[in-house]
Amino acid sequence: MTDPDSRWLVPVADVPRHELVPRWWERDGSGAWELRDGPSDPEAWAEAAYADRSLVTRVGPLHADQAEPGDRPEGRPTSSATLPSLVVRMLRHGRLGDGLSLLDLGTGAGGLAAYACHRLGDACVTSLDIDPYLVSAAGERLAGMGFHPTLITADATKEVPGTYDRIVSTVAFPPGRGLQPVLRALEFGGRIATTLARTSFIVTGWKDRHGDVVGRVEREWAGFMATRSGEDYPPALDDLFALAREADGEQTRTGRYPVVDVGNAWELRSMLEVTVPGIESDYETSGRQRTAYLAHPDGSWARASAERTDPPEVHQSGPQRLWDALERIRHRLNAEGSLPLYGAHVRITPDGVVHLSRGKWRASMGAR
């Protein structure tokens, strides 16, 4: 997970990751969440903790530490111990250096804070999370390893106390107003590395004397949970997805391209978010049949279904034709061999709006 000559090799090797994740959630054969308790199965604990994988520690409002063996939480993961190789990549993107202050956004299990304290020293590291229990538990476990970063419980989309030379985020921020407090917390000349909500691209940049963050979309991707402002994420577009599963669309046609699992087609998913902000997706299979769903808060929905790679039957309703938007992106990818997103120039203005450009292509995210 780290190169033999990496400056992060020793921190990763020295941090006992299993102590940060004594319990976690895994999907069972039926797709339900099942509790895993490390101390009761040390071999499985070590195998999970030291594999290069993310471990889900919280589903909905229920943290694995606080769960009973028979609990079966429903909902989306709301916290995890991020896979170490991705943590190291984000730290590298942060361009850390001796004496520079670092803000770790998204304490989670405490892995990034541990590596950073090992490398930079406790006095240089601040870690923030919205969840008081996560901050408390991580703090106790880090202290047991001899690490004592500054820990803050706060909603970073509303307030970030202090200012920092470097900000590295392992949660995905919404462009616009929700990004403003983070930008204010970055010192002039400082650097940020983050992802944006509902996308998989990593944005890095330096804060210039005008207050803009200027950088690029890195040519790699990462998937982080989006920020939240409460115990759990707001209700998903369940009613709209239920409608998409059953209803006939206002428009029905034959699709141009095979059905795709949009949520796992990261480049398509990211470009779709740039094009139609706020869009959500779902996907299911039944034998040879594959069905994809798209929904948007404005009431638009789409359903595309077909056997394997056959042309799908597409149903669409609402103010926007969501499958049409996806097909335009897929057509551009097929025609040009790539999309303009990865490697694009980025300018984030103090209002949190993310301006993207590459060649003649221009797009903005987060504008009201």
Coordinates of C-alpha atoms in Angstrom, one line a residue:
M1 CA 0.0 0.0 0.0
T2 CA 3.1 2.3 0.2
D3 CA 6.3 2.3 -1.9
P4 CA 9.4 0.9 -0.3
D5 CA 11.0 4.4 -0.4
S6 CA 7.9 6.3 0.7
R7 CA 8.1 8.6 3.6
W8 CA 4.8 7.2 4.7
L9 CA 6.0 3.6 4.9
V10 CA 7.1 3.9 8.5
P11 CA 3.9 5.6 9.8
V12 CA 1.7 3.1 8.1
A13 CA 3.8 0.2 9.3
D14 CA 4.0 1.5 12.9
V15 CA 0.3 2.4 13.5
P16 CA -1.6 -0.6 14.9
R17 CA -4.7 -0.1 12.7
H18 CA -6.6 -2.9 14.4
E19 CA -6.8 -0.8 17.6
L20 CA -8.6 1.9 15.7
V21 CA -11.3 -0.5 14.4
P22 CA -12.2 -3.1 17.1
R23 CA -15.7 -3.6 15.5
W24 CA -17.1 -3.0 12.1
W25 CA -20.0 -3.8 9.7
E26 CA -19.9 -6.2 6.8
R27 CA -22.6 -7.2 4.3
D28 CA -23.7 -10.8 4.7
G29 CA -24.9 -13.1 1.8
S30 CA -28.3 -11.4 1.7
G31 CA -26.9 -7.9 1.6
A32 CA -27.8 -7.1 5.2
W33 CA -25.3 -5.5 7.6
E34 CA -23.8 -7.9 10.1
L35 CA -21.6 -6.9 13.1
R36 CA -18.0 -8.1 13.2
D37 CA -16.2 -8.0 16.6
G38 CA -12.5 -8.1 16.4
P39 CA -11.5 -9.3 19.9
S40 CA -13.8 -12.3 19.6
D41 CA -12.0 -13.5 16.4
P42 CA -8.4 -12.1 16.4
E43 CA -7.4 -13.8 13.2
A44 CA -10.3 -12.3 11.2
W45 CA -9.7 -9.0 13.0
A46 CA -6.0 -8.9 11.9
E47 CA -6.9 -10.0 8.4
A48 CA -9.5 -7.2 8.0
A49 CA -7.6 -4.5 9.7
Y50 CA -4.4 -4.9 7.8
A51 CA -5.9 -5.5 4.4
D52 CA -6.0 -2.5 2.0
R53 CA -9.7 -2.0 2.3
S54 CA -12.2 0.3 4.0
L55 CA -14.1 -1.0 7.0
V56 CA -17.6 0.5 7.6
T57 CA -17.9 1.5 11.2
R58 CA -21.3 3.2 11.2
V59 CA -24.5 2.5 9.3
G60 CA -27.2 5.2 9.6
P61 CA -26.9 6.4 13.2
L62 CA -25.6 3.1 14.7
H63 CA -21.9 2.8 15.3
A64 CA -20.5 -0.7 15.4
D65 CA -19.0 0.0 18.8
Q66 CA -22.4 0.6 20.3
A67 CA -24.3 -2.3 18.5
E68 CA -25.5 -5.6 19.8
P69 CA -24.7 -8.8 18.0
G70 CA -28.2 -9.2 16.6
D71 CA -28.6 -5.7 15.3
R72 CA -29.2 -5.3 11.6
P73 CA -29.1 -1.6 10.8
E74 CA -30.6 -0.3 7.6
G75 CA -29.5 2.6 5.5
R76 CA -26.2 4.0 4.1
P77 CA -22.8 3.9 5.7
T78 CA -22.1 7.1 7.6
S79 CA -18.5 6.5 8.7
S80 CA -15.6 4.2 7.9
A81 CA -11.9 3.5 8.4
T82 CA -10.6 4.4 4.9
L83 CA -8.3 2.0 3.2
P84 CA -4.7 3.0 4.0
S85 CA -3.5 3.3 0.5
L86 CA -6.1 6.0 -0.2
V87 CA -5.3 7.8 3.0
V88 CA -1.7 7.9 2.0
R89 CA -2.6 9.2 -1.5
M90 CA -4.6 12.0 0.0
L91 CA -1.8 12.9 2.3
R92 CA 0.6 13.0 -0.6
H93 CA -1.8 15.3 -2.5
G94 CA -1.7 17.6 0.6
R95 CA 2.1 18.2 0.1
L96 CA 2.8 18.2 3.8
G97 CA 6.0 19.5 5.3
D98 CA 7.7 19.9 8.6
G99 CA 6.2 22.7 10.7
L100 CA 3.1 23.1 8.5
S101 CA -0.3 22.9 10.3
L102 CA -2.7 20.2 8.9
L103 CA -6.4 20.0 9.2
D104 CA -7.7 16.4 8.8
L105 CA -11.4 16.7 7.8
G106 CA -13.3 13.6 8.7
T107 CA -11.7 12.0 11.8
G108 CA -13.5 8.7 11.3
A109 CA -11.5 6.0 13.0
G110 CA -8.5 8.2 13.2
G111 CA -6.2 6.6 10.7
L112 CA -5.1 9.7 8.8
A113 CA -4.6 11.6 12.1
A114 CA -2.4 8.8 13.4
Y115 CA -0.2 8.7 10.2
A116 CA 0.1 12.5 10.3
C117 CA 1.0 12.7 14.0
H118 CA 3.7 10.1 13.4
R119 CA 5.2 12.0 10.6
L120 CA 4.6 15.7 11.6
G121 CA 4.2 15.6 15.3
D122 CA 1.0 16.1 17.4
A123 CA 1.3 19.9 17.6
C124 CA 0.9 20.2 13.8
V125 CA -2.3 18.1 13.5
T126 CA -5.9 19.0 14.0
S127 CA -8.7 16.5 13.2
L128 CA -12.4 17.4 12.9
D129 CA -15.6 15.4 12.6
I130 CA -19.2 16.1 13.1
D131 CA -19.8 13.1 15.3
P132 CA -19.0 13.5 19.0
Y133 CA -18.6 9.8 19.5
L134 CA -16.2 9.3 16.6
V135 CA -14.1 12.2 17.9
S136 CA -14.1 10.8 21.4
A137 CA -13.4 7.2 20.5
A138 CA -10.6 8.1 18.0
G139 CA -9.1 10.4 20.6
E140 CA -8.9 7.7 23.2
R141 CA -7.5 5.2 20.8
L142 CA -4.9 7.6 19.4
A143 CA -3.9 8.6 22.9
G144 CA -3.3 4.9 23.6
M145 CA -0.8 4.9 20.8
G146 CA 0.9 8.0 22.1
F147 CA -0.7 10.4 19.6
H148 CA -2.4 13.6 20.9
P149 CA -3.7 15.7 18.0
T150 CA -6.1 18.6 18.5
L151 CA -9.6 17.2 18.1
I152 CA -12.7 19.2 17.2
T153 CA -16.3 18.3 17.0
A154 CA -18.0 20.6 14.4
D155 CA -20.1 20.7 11.2
A156 CA -17.4 21.7 8.7
T157 CA -20.1 22.8 6.2
K158 CA -21.1 25.6 8.7
E159 CA -17.9 26.4 10.7
V160 CA -14.3 25.4 10.8
P161 CA -12.4 26.8 13.8
G162 CA -8.9 28.1 13.1
T163 CA -6.7 28.4 10.0
Y164 CA -4.3 25.9 8.5
D165 CA -1.5 25.6 6.0
R166 CA -2.8 22.3 4.7
I167 CA -6.3 20.7 4.6
V168 CA -6.8 17.1 3.6
S169 CA -10.4 15.9 3.5
T170 CA -11.6 12.3 3.5
V171 CA -15.2 13.4 3.3
A172 CA -16.8 14.8 0.1
F173 CA -18.0 18.4 0.3
P174 CA -20.9 19.9 -1.6
P175 CA -19.7 22.7 -3.9
G176 CA -21.1 26.1 -3.0
R177 CA -22.1 27.3 0.4
G178 CA -21.1 24.1 2.2
L179 CA -17.5 24.5 1.0
Q180 CA -17.1 28.2 2.1
P181 CA -16.1 27.5 5.8
V182 CA -13.3 25.2 4.6
L183 CA -12.0 27.7 2.2
R184 CA -11.9 30.4 4.9
A185 CA -9.9 28.0 7.1
L186 CA -7.2 27.6 4.5
E187 CA -4.3 30.0 4.9
F188 CA -3.2 32.2 2.0
G189 CA -0.6 30.1 0.1
G190 CA -2.0 27.0 1.7
R191 CA -3.0 23.8 -0.1
I192 CA -6.2 21.7 0.0
A193 CA -6.9 18.1 -1.2
T194 CA -10.5 17.0 -1.2
T195 CA -13.3 15.4 -3.1
L196 CA -16.7 16.7 -4.1
A197 CA -20.0 15.2 -3.2
R198 CA -21.5 12.6 -5.6
T199 CA -18.3 12.6 -7.6
S200 CA -15.2 10.5 -7.5
F201 CA -12.6 13.1 -8.5
I202 CA -9.9 14.5 -6.3
V203 CA -9.5 18.3 -6.4
T204 CA -6.2 19.8 -5.3
G205 CA -5.1 23.5 -5.3
W206 CA -3.3 26.4 -3.7
K207 CA -5.0 29.4 -2.2
D208 CA -3.9 32.6 -3.9
R209 CA -3.7 36.1 -2.6
H210 CA -7.3 36.8 -3.9
G211 CA -8.7 34.0 -1.9
D212 CA -9.3 31.7 -4.8
V213 CA -8.1 28.1 -4.7
V214 CA -6.3 27.3 -8.0
G215 CA -5.4 23.8 -9.0
R216 CA -6.7 20.8 -10.9
V217 CA -8.7 17.6 -11.0
E218 CA -6.2 14.9 -10.4
R219 CA -5.9 12.1 -12.9
E220 CA -7.1 9.5 -10.4
W221 CA -10.3 9.0 -8.4
A222 CA -11.5 8.3 -4.9
G223 CA -14.9 7.6 -3.4
F224 CA -15.7 9.2 0.0
M225 CA -18.9 9.6 1.9
A226 CA -20.5 13.0 1.6
T227 CA -20.6 15.4 4.5
R228 CA -23.7 15.3 6.7
S229 CA -25.2 17.8 9.1
G230 CA -27.1 15.4 11.4
E231 CA -27.1 11.9 12.8
D232 CA -27.8 10.5 9.4
Y233 CA -28.2 11.5 5.8
P234 CA -31.5 13.1 4.7
P235 CA -34.0 10.6 3.3
A236 CA -33.0 9.4 -0.1
L237 CA -35.3 9.9 -3.1
D238 CA -37.1 6.6 -2.1
D239 CA -40.6 7.6 -3.3
L240 CA -39.2 8.7 -6.7
F241 CA -37.2 5.5 -7.1
A242 CA -40.3 3.5 -6.2
L243 CA -42.2 5.4 -8.9
A244 CA -39.4 4.7 -11.4
R245 CA -39.6 1.0 -10.7
E246 CA -43.3 0.7 -11.5
A247 CA -44.6 3.6 -13.7
D248 CA -44.7 4.2 -17.4
G249 CA -42.8 7.2 -18.4
E250 CA -44.1 10.3 -20.1
Q251 CA -41.5 9.3 -22.8
T252 CA -40.7 5.8 -23.7
R253 CA -38.0 4.9 -26.3
T254 CA -35.2 2.5 -27.1
G255 CA -31.9 3.5 -25.6
R256 CA -28.7 3.9 -27.7
Y257 CA -26.3 2.2 -25.3
P258 CA -26.4 -0.9 -23.0
V259 CA -27.6 -0.5 -19.4
V260 CA -24.8 0.6 -17.1
D261 CA -24.4 0.7 -13.3
V262 CA -24.0 4.4 -13.1
G263 CA -22.9 4.4 -9.4
N264 CA -19.9 2.2 -10.2
A265 CA -19.0 3.8 -13.5
W266 CA -17.1 6.5 -11.7
E267 CA -16.1 8.7 -14.6
L268 CA -19.6 8.7 -16.0
R269 CA -21.1 9.3 -12.5
S270 CA -18.8 12.3 -11.9
M271 CA -19.6 13.9 -15.3
L272 CA -23.3 13.3 -14.8
E273 CA -23.1 15.2 -11.5
V274 CA -21.4 18.1 -13.2
T275 CA -24.1 18.1 -15.9
V276 CA -27.1 17.4 -13.7
P277 CA -26.2 18.4 -10.1
G278 CA -28.1 16.4 -7.4
I279 CA -28.8 13.3 -9.5
E280 CA -29.0 9.9 -7.8
S281 CA -28.8 6.4 -9.2
D282 CA -29.7 2.8 -8.5
Y283 CA -29.1 -0.5 -10.2
E284 CA -30.3 -4.1 -10.0
T285 CA -30.0 -7.4 -11.8
S286 CA -32.4 -10.4 -12.1
G287 CA -31.0 -13.2 -14.1
R288 CA -30.0 -11.8 -17.4
Q289 CA -32.0 -8.7 -16.9
R290 CA -30.2 -5.5 -15.9
T291 CA -32.1 -2.3 -14.8
A292 CA -30.7 1.1 -14.0
Y293 CA -32.6 4.0 -12.4
L294 CA -31.9 7.7 -12.2
A295 CA -33.8 10.3 -10.0
H296 CA -33.4 14.0 -9.3
P297 CA -34.9 16.1 -6.5
D298 CA -36.9 18.1 -9.1
G299 CA -39.1 15.1 -9.7
S300 CA -37.4 13.7 -12.8
W301 CA -36.7 10.0 -13.1
A302 CA -35.6 7.5 -15.7
R303 CA -35.6 3.7 -15.9
A304 CA -33.6 1.6 -18.5
S305 CA -33.9 -2.1 -18.7
A306 CA -32.6 -4.8 -21.0
E307 CA -31.1 -8.3 -21.2
R308 CA -27.4 -8.0 -20.8
T309 CA -26.0 -5.7 -23.6
D310 CA -29.2 -5.5 -25.6
P311 CA -30.6 -2.0 -26.4
P312 CA -32.7 -1.0 -23.3
E313 CA -36.3 0.1 -23.1
V314 CA -36.1 3.6 -21.5
H315 CA -38.9 5.3 -19.5
Q316 CA -38.4 8.9 -18.5
S317 CA -40.6 11.5 -16.7
G318 CA -40.3 14.9 -15.1
P319 CA -38.8 18.3 -16.1
Q320 CA -35.5 16.7 -17.2
R321 CA -34.7 13.7 -19.4
L322 CA -32.1 12.1 -17.2
W323 CA -31.2 9.1 -19.4
D324 CA -30.8 11.5 -22.4
A325 CA -28.2 13.4 -20.3
L326 CA -26.4 10.2 -19.6
E327 CA -26.4 9.1 -23.2
R328 CA -24.9 12.4 -24.3
I329 CA -22.0 11.9 -21.9
R330 CA -21.5 8.3 -23.1
H331 CA -21.6 9.5 -26.8
R332 CA -18.9 12.1 -26.0
L333 CA -16.8 9.4 -24.3
N334 CA -17.2 7.0 -27.3
A335 CA -16.5 9.7 -29.9
E336 CA -13.5 11.4 -28.2
G337 CA -12.1 8.5 -26.2
S338 CA -12.2 10.4 -22.9
L339 CA -14.1 13.0 -21.0
P340 CA -12.6 16.4 -20.1
L341 CA -13.1 16.1 -16.4
Y342 CA -9.9 14.4 -15.2
G343 CA -6.9 16.7 -15.6
A344 CA -9.2 19.7 -15.8
H345 CA -8.1 23.1 -14.4
V346 CA -9.9 24.1 -11.3
R347 CA -10.6 27.5 -9.7
I348 CA -12.7 27.6 -6.5
T349 CA -13.9 31.0 -5.7
P350 CA -14.5 32.2 -2.1
D351 CA -18.3 31.6 -2.6
G352 CA -17.5 27.9 -2.9
V353 CA -18.3 27.6 -6.6
V354 CA -16.0 25.2 -8.4
H355 CA -15.1 26.4 -11.9
L356 CA -13.8 23.7 -14.2
S357 CA -12.1 24.1 -17.6
R358 CA -10.1 22.1 -20.1
G359 CA -9.5 23.3 -23.6
K360 CA -12.8 24.8 -24.8
W361 CA -14.9 22.9 -22.2
R362 CA -16.2 24.9 -19.2
A363 CA -18.5 24.0 -16.3
S364 CA -19.3 25.2 -12.8
M365 CA -20.5 23.4 -9.7
G366 CA -22.3 24.9 -6.8
A367 CA -23.5 28.1 -8.4
R368 CA -27.0 29.2 -7.2

